[in-house]
């Protein structure tokens, strides 16, 4: 593949930035990848493993001359980082981010940036429960969605170039309006994470049990919850602080459904439970048949469709 940007800088050197650095190197997408993180320990680790071509001790120095700036810090830190780098950006450069929430990032970053740079927010729908500079890997974005929320009037050349880079790292791209993104992600990622955190918390409260049976006999469902609940606490604190409206909306709907099932169990209403679970099984099957589950066996992933819109 050919070089898309001569100089890319990654701000925040964790799972996502590390994976981008490895992928850009593996696929030859950037002439030079520079990096900056706030913590000296993270910068030292990134230097030791050769994550980037250069690691800088200040954000201002790191962004100097960069054609693409990627903000890969927790969502609550995006605005502060944008303010730090704004005076040092090269005219005509593109700034993007990888935050899990979009509306708040648009609001906190946008106002700091000068009008002569292109701001194109983004979100790779790819990750793991691991974080930090040692956790990245080049194949993280393969066959995954990468959502972009380009504002109206975005420079089409700048957008096409960013798309080329993302496709070069193996991802599929879809454009979305930021508010819609936050609602879709509340359904597909944020509330599911909250449920996992809660379920692991419930098991922990039954400490007597935790010490023996819960761990010893944990079946796949609970094991998956513990994996998700091991995700970075700062990142997820920020997701819920910054996407509170959509999360609370979906959580309200979740609670209503939970009460319906709770009542069916209490009333011994087997047919209602059977009907409900039959419906949810059909949903899972339709996702797999449409090739939208990238963890499932390959059902023709090139034909994957964007995530469904939650109704109402
Ligand atoms: N972990 C995941 O599965 C995914 C995360 N994201 C988003 O990507 C972003 C980064 O997440 P990860 O790479 O997982 O995080 P991480 O915790 O692995 O790395 C974050 C990095 O940002 C640095 N940092 C924190 N505050 C900073 C500041 N004020 N200035 C400079 N550096 C700072 C940390 O030192 C660390 O190097 C977050 O906004 C997250 O919502 C998006 C998709 C998936
Ligand atoms: O590890 C998992 O199961 C994930 O769900 C990863 C993930 C976490 C946050 C995102 O914004 C996108 C993907």
PDB file of N, CA and C in Angstrom, residues 34-81:
ATOM      1  N   UNK A  34       4.679   9.981  14.660  1.00  0.00           N
ATOM      2  CA  UNK A  34       5.170  10.566  15.904  1.00  0.00           C
ATOM      3  C   UNK A  34       4.162  10.271  17.006  1.00  0.00           C
ATOM      4  N   UNK A  35       4.620  10.318  18.263  1.00  0.00           N
ATOM      5  CA  UNK A  35       3.707  10.023  19.362  1.00  0.00           C
ATOM      6  C   UNK A  35       3.958  10.898  20.568  1.00  0.00           C
ATOM      7  N   UNK A  36       2.881  11.107  21.328  1.00  0.00           N
ATOM      8  CA  UNK A  36       2.990  11.826  22.603  1.00  0.00           C
ATOM      9  C   UNK A  36       1.964  11.255  23.569  1.00  0.00           C
ATOM     10  N   UNK A  37       2.364  11.045  24.821  1.00  0.00           N
ATOM     11  CA  UNK A  37       1.401  10.727  25.897  1.00  0.00           C
ATOM     12  C   UNK A  37       1.793  11.564  27.099  1.00  0.00           C
ATOM     13  N   UNK A  38       0.825  11.820  27.971  1.00  0.00           N
ATOM     14  CA  UNK A  38       1.066  12.717  29.099  1.00  0.00           C
ATOM     15  C   UNK A  38       2.038  12.102  30.100  1.00  0.00           C
ATOM     16  N   UNK A  39       1.932  10.792  30.298  1.00  0.00           N
ATOM     17  CA  UNK A  39       2.761  10.174  31.327  1.00  0.00           C
ATOM     18  C   UNK A  39       4.133   9.764  30.776  1.00  0.00           C
ATOM     19  N   UNK A  40       5.188  10.136  31.565  1.00  0.00           N
ATOM     20  CA  UNK A  40       6.573   9.828  31.148  1.00  0.00           C
ATOM     21  C   UNK A  40       6.772   8.319  31.054  1.00  0.00           C
ATOM     22  N   UNK A  41       6.089   7.588  31.941  1.00  0.00           N
ATOM     23  CA  UNK A  41       6.230   6.127  31.946  1.00  0.00           C
ATOM     24  C   UNK A  41       5.697   5.546  30.633  1.00  0.00           C
ATOM     25  N   UNK A  42       4.544   6.053  30.185  1.00  0.00           N
ATOM     26  CA  UNK A  42       3.962   5.571  28.921  1.00  0.00           C
ATOM     27  C   UNK A  42       4.885   5.917  27.753  1.00  0.00           C
ATOM     28  N   UNK A  43       5.437   7.135  27.766  1.00  0.00           N
ATOM     29  CA  UNK A  43       6.346   7.531  26.673  1.00  0.00           C
ATOM     30  C   UNK A  43       7.577   6.619  26.658  1.00  0.00           C
ATOM     31  N   UNK A  44       8.100   6.307  27.851  1.00  0.00           N
ATOM     32  CA  UNK A  44       9.277   5.426  27.931  1.00  0.00           C
ATOM     33  C   UNK A  44       8.957   4.043  27.380  1.00  0.00           C
ATOM     34  N   UNK A  45       7.802   3.521  27.760  1.00  0.00           N
ATOM     35  CA  UNK A  45       7.420   2.185  27.259  1.00  0.00           C
ATOM     36  C   UNK A  45       7.283   2.233  25.740  1.00  0.00           C
ATOM     37  N   UNK A  46       6.629   3.290  25.235  1.00  0.00           N
ATOM     38  CA  UNK A  46       6.433   3.398  23.779  1.00  0.00           C
ATOM     39  C   UNK A  46       7.787   3.472  23.065  1.00  0.00           C
ATOM     40  N   UNK A  47       8.747   4.183  23.667  1.00  0.00           N
ATOM     41  CA  UNK A  47      10.096   4.268  23.068  1.00  0.00           C
ATOM     42  C   UNK A  47      10.758   2.891  23.071  1.00  0.00           C
ATOM     43  N   UNK A  48      10.639   2.222  24.218  1.00  0.00           N
ATOM     44  CA  UNK A  48      11.313   0.919  24.385  1.00  0.00           C
ATOM     45  C   UNK A  48      10.816  -0.094  23.355  1.00  0.00           C
ATOM     46  N   UNK A  49       9.515  -0.099  23.077  1.00  0.00           N
ATOM     47  CA  UNK A  49       8.987  -1.100  22.129  1.00  0.00           C
ATOM     48  C   UNK A  49       9.008  -0.582  20.681  1.00  0.00           C
ATOM     49  N   UNK A  50       9.477   0.647  20.497  1.00  0.00           N
ATOM     50  CA  UNK A  50       9.551   1.205  19.132  1.00  0.00           C
ATOM     51  C   UNK A  50       8.182   1.371  18.510  1.00  0.00           C
ATOM     52  N   UNK A  51       7.200   1.791  19.336  1.00  0.00           N
ATOM     53  CA  UNK A  51       5.826   1.914  18.829  1.00  0.00           C
ATOM     54  C   UNK A  51       5.750   2.898  17.664  1.00  0.00           C
ATOM     55  N   UNK A  52       6.461   4.035  17.794  1.00  0.00           N
ATOM     56  CA  UNK A  52       6.397   5.080  16.766  1.00  0.00           C
ATOM     57  C   UNK A  52       7.812   5.369  16.265  1.00  0.00           C
ATOM     58  N   UNK A  53       7.893   6.178  15.208  1.00  0.00           N
ATOM     59  CA  UNK A  53       9.220   6.564  14.709  1.00  0.00           C
ATOM     60  C   UNK A  53       9.870   7.588  15.639  1.00  0.00           C
ATOM     61  N   UNK A  54       9.049   8.417  16.300  1.00  0.00           N
ATOM     62  CA  UNK A  54       9.588   9.358  17.285  1.00  0.00           C
ATOM     63  C   UNK A  54       8.557   9.566  18.384  1.00  0.00           C
ATOM     64  N   UNK A  55       9.049   9.689  19.628  1.00  0.00           N
ATOM     65  CA  UNK A  55       8.176   9.979  20.771  1.00  0.00           C
ATOM     66  C   UNK A  55       8.645  11.314  21.348  1.00  0.00           C
ATOM     67  N   UNK A  56       7.704  12.198  21.597  1.00  0.00           N
ATOM     68  CA  UNK A  56       8.049  13.558  22.018  1.00  0.00           C
ATOM     69  C   UNK A  56       7.573  13.817  23.444  1.00  0.00           C
ATOM     70  N   UNK A  57       8.298  14.721  24.134  1.00  0.00           N
ATOM     71  CA  UNK A  57       7.962  15.019  25.520  1.00  0.00           C
ATOM     72  C   UNK A  57       6.939  16.142  25.653  1.00  0.00           C
ATOM     73  N   UNK A  58       6.565  16.758  24.535  1.00  0.00           N
ATOM     74  CA  UNK A  58       5.467  17.733  24.614  1.00  0.00           C
ATOM     75  C   UNK A  58       4.551  17.548  23.416  1.00  0.00           C
ATOM     76  N   UNK A  59       3.266  17.856  23.641  1.00  0.00           N
ATOM     77  CA  UNK A  59       2.275  17.707  22.573  1.00  0.00           C
ATOM     78  C   UNK A  59       2.579  18.708  21.458  1.00  0.00           C
ATOM     79  N   UNK A  60       3.017  19.919  21.846  1.00  0.00           N
ATOM     80  CA  UNK A  60       3.307  20.967  20.863  1.00  0.00           C
ATOM     81  C   UNK A  60       4.398  20.501  19.896  1.00  0.00           C
ATOM     82  N   UNK A  61       5.457  19.913  20.454  1.00  0.00           N
ATOM     83  CA  UNK A  61       6.568  19.435  19.618  1.00  0.00           C
ATOM     84  C   UNK A  61       6.103  18.284  18.723  1.00  0.00           C
ATOM     85  N   UNK A  62       5.273  17.410  19.290  1.00  0.00           N
ATOM     86  CA  UNK A  62       4.824  16.228  18.539  1.00  0.00           C
ATOM     87  C   UNK A  62       3.997  16.611  17.314  1.00  0.00           C
ATOM     88  N   UNK A  63       3.143  17.629  17.444  1.00  0.00           N
ATOM     89  CA  UNK A  63       2.235  17.941  16.330  1.00  0.00           C
ATOM     90  C   UNK A  63       2.875  18.827  15.258  1.00  0.00           C
ATOM     91  N   UNK A  64       4.054  19.391  15.569  1.00  0.00           N
ATOM     92  CA  UNK A  64       4.686  20.316  14.613  1.00  0.00           C
ATOM     93  C   UNK A  64       4.869  19.624  13.258  1.00  0.00           C
ATOM     94  N   UNK A  65       4.327  20.212  12.220  1.00  0.00           N
ATOM     95  CA  UNK A  65       4.507  19.698  10.854  1.00  0.00           C
ATOM     96  C   UNK A  65       3.658  18.481  10.513  1.00  0.00           C
ATOM     97  N   UNK A  66       2.786  18.062  11.427  1.00  0.00           N
ATOM     98  CA  UNK A  66       1.994  16.840  11.163  1.00  0.00           C
ATOM     99  C   UNK A  66       0.858  17.113  10.172  1.00  0.00           C
ATOM    100  N   UNK A  67       0.629  16.145   9.273  1.00  0.00           N
ATOM    101  CA  UNK A  67      -0.473  16.237   8.299  1.00  0.00           C
ATOM    102  C   UNK A  67      -1.758  15.663   8.888  1.00  0.00           C
ATOM    103  N   UNK A  68      -1.608  14.680   9.787  1.00  0.00           N
ATOM    104  CA  UNK A  68      -2.771  14.077  10.457  1.00  0.00           C
ATOM    105  C   UNK A  68      -2.486  13.973  11.943  1.00  0.00           C
ATOM    106  N   UNK A  69      -3.414  14.477  12.739  1.00  0.00           N
ATOM    107  CA  UNK A  69      -3.290  14.415  14.202  1.00  0.00           C
ATOM    108  C   UNK A  69      -4.423  13.535  14.699  1.00  0.00           C
ATOM    109  N   UNK A  70      -4.087  12.472  15.453  1.00  0.00           N
ATOM    110  CA  UNK A  70      -5.109  11.554  15.971  1.00  0.00           C
ATOM    111  C   UNK A  70      -5.175  11.703  17.490  1.00  0.00           C
ATOM    112  N   UNK A  71      -6.329  12.119  17.995  1.00  0.00           N
ATOM    113  CA  UNK A  71      -6.512  12.232  19.439  1.00  0.00           C
ATOM    114  C   UNK A  71      -7.010  10.883  19.943  1.00  0.00           C
ATOM    115  N   UNK A  72      -6.180  10.195  20.732  1.00  0.00           N
ATOM    116  CA  UNK A  72      -6.522   8.836  21.193  1.00  0.00           C
ATOM    117  C   UNK A  72      -6.427   8.771  22.714  1.00  0.00           C
ATOM    118  N   UNK A  73      -7.038   9.752  23.368  1.00  0.00           N
ATOM    119  CA  UNK A  73      -7.049   9.827  24.834  1.00  0.00           C
ATOM    120  C   UNK A  73      -8.485   9.572  25.316  1.00  0.00           C
ATOM    121  N   UNK A  74      -8.682   9.343  26.617  1.00  0.00           N
ATOM    122  CA  UNK A  74     -10.052   9.178  27.121  1.00  0.00           C
ATOM    123  C   UNK A  74     -10.917  10.381  26.732  1.00  0.00           C
ATOM    124  N   UNK A  75     -12.211  10.181  26.516  1.00  0.00           N
ATOM    125  CA  UNK A  75     -13.033  11.246  25.917  1.00  0.00           C
ATOM    126  C   UNK A  75     -13.057  12.540  26.743  1.00  0.00           C
ATOM    127  N   UNK A  76     -12.974  12.463  28.057  1.00  0.00           N
ATOM    128  CA  UNK A  76     -12.999  13.696  28.857  1.00  0.00           C
ATOM    129  C   UNK A  76     -11.727  14.529  28.698  1.00  0.00           C
ATOM    130  N   UNK A  77     -10.664  13.922  28.166  1.00  0.00           N
ATOM    131  CA  UNK A  77      -9.390  14.651  28.005  1.00  0.00           C
ATOM    132  C   UNK A  77      -9.244  15.277  26.621  1.00  0.00           C
ATOM    133  N   UNK A  78     -10.189  15.004  25.717  1.00  0.00           N
ATOM    134  CA  UNK A  78     -10.046  15.456  24.315  1.00  0.00           C
ATOM    135  C   UNK A  78      -9.952  16.983  24.206  1.00  0.00           C
ATOM    136  N   UNK A  79     -10.816  17.695  24.940  1.00  0.00           N
ATOM    137  CA  UNK A  79     -10.859  19.155  24.840  1.00  0.00           C
ATOM    138  C   UNK A  79      -9.555  19.790  25.309  1.00  0.00           C
ATOM    139  N   UNK A  80      -9.055  19.277  26.440  1.00  0.00           N
ATOM    140  CA  UNK A  80      -7.797  19.784  27.014  1.00  0.00           C
ATOM    141  C   UNK A  80      -6.638  19.570  26.030  1.00  0.00           C
ATOM    142  N   UNK A  81      -6.597  18.409  25.403  1.00  0.00           N
ATOM    143  CA  UNK A  81      -5.532  18.117  24.439  1.00  0.00           C
ATOM    144  C   UNK A  81      -5.663  19.028  23.216  1.00  0.00           C
TER     145      UNK A  81
END
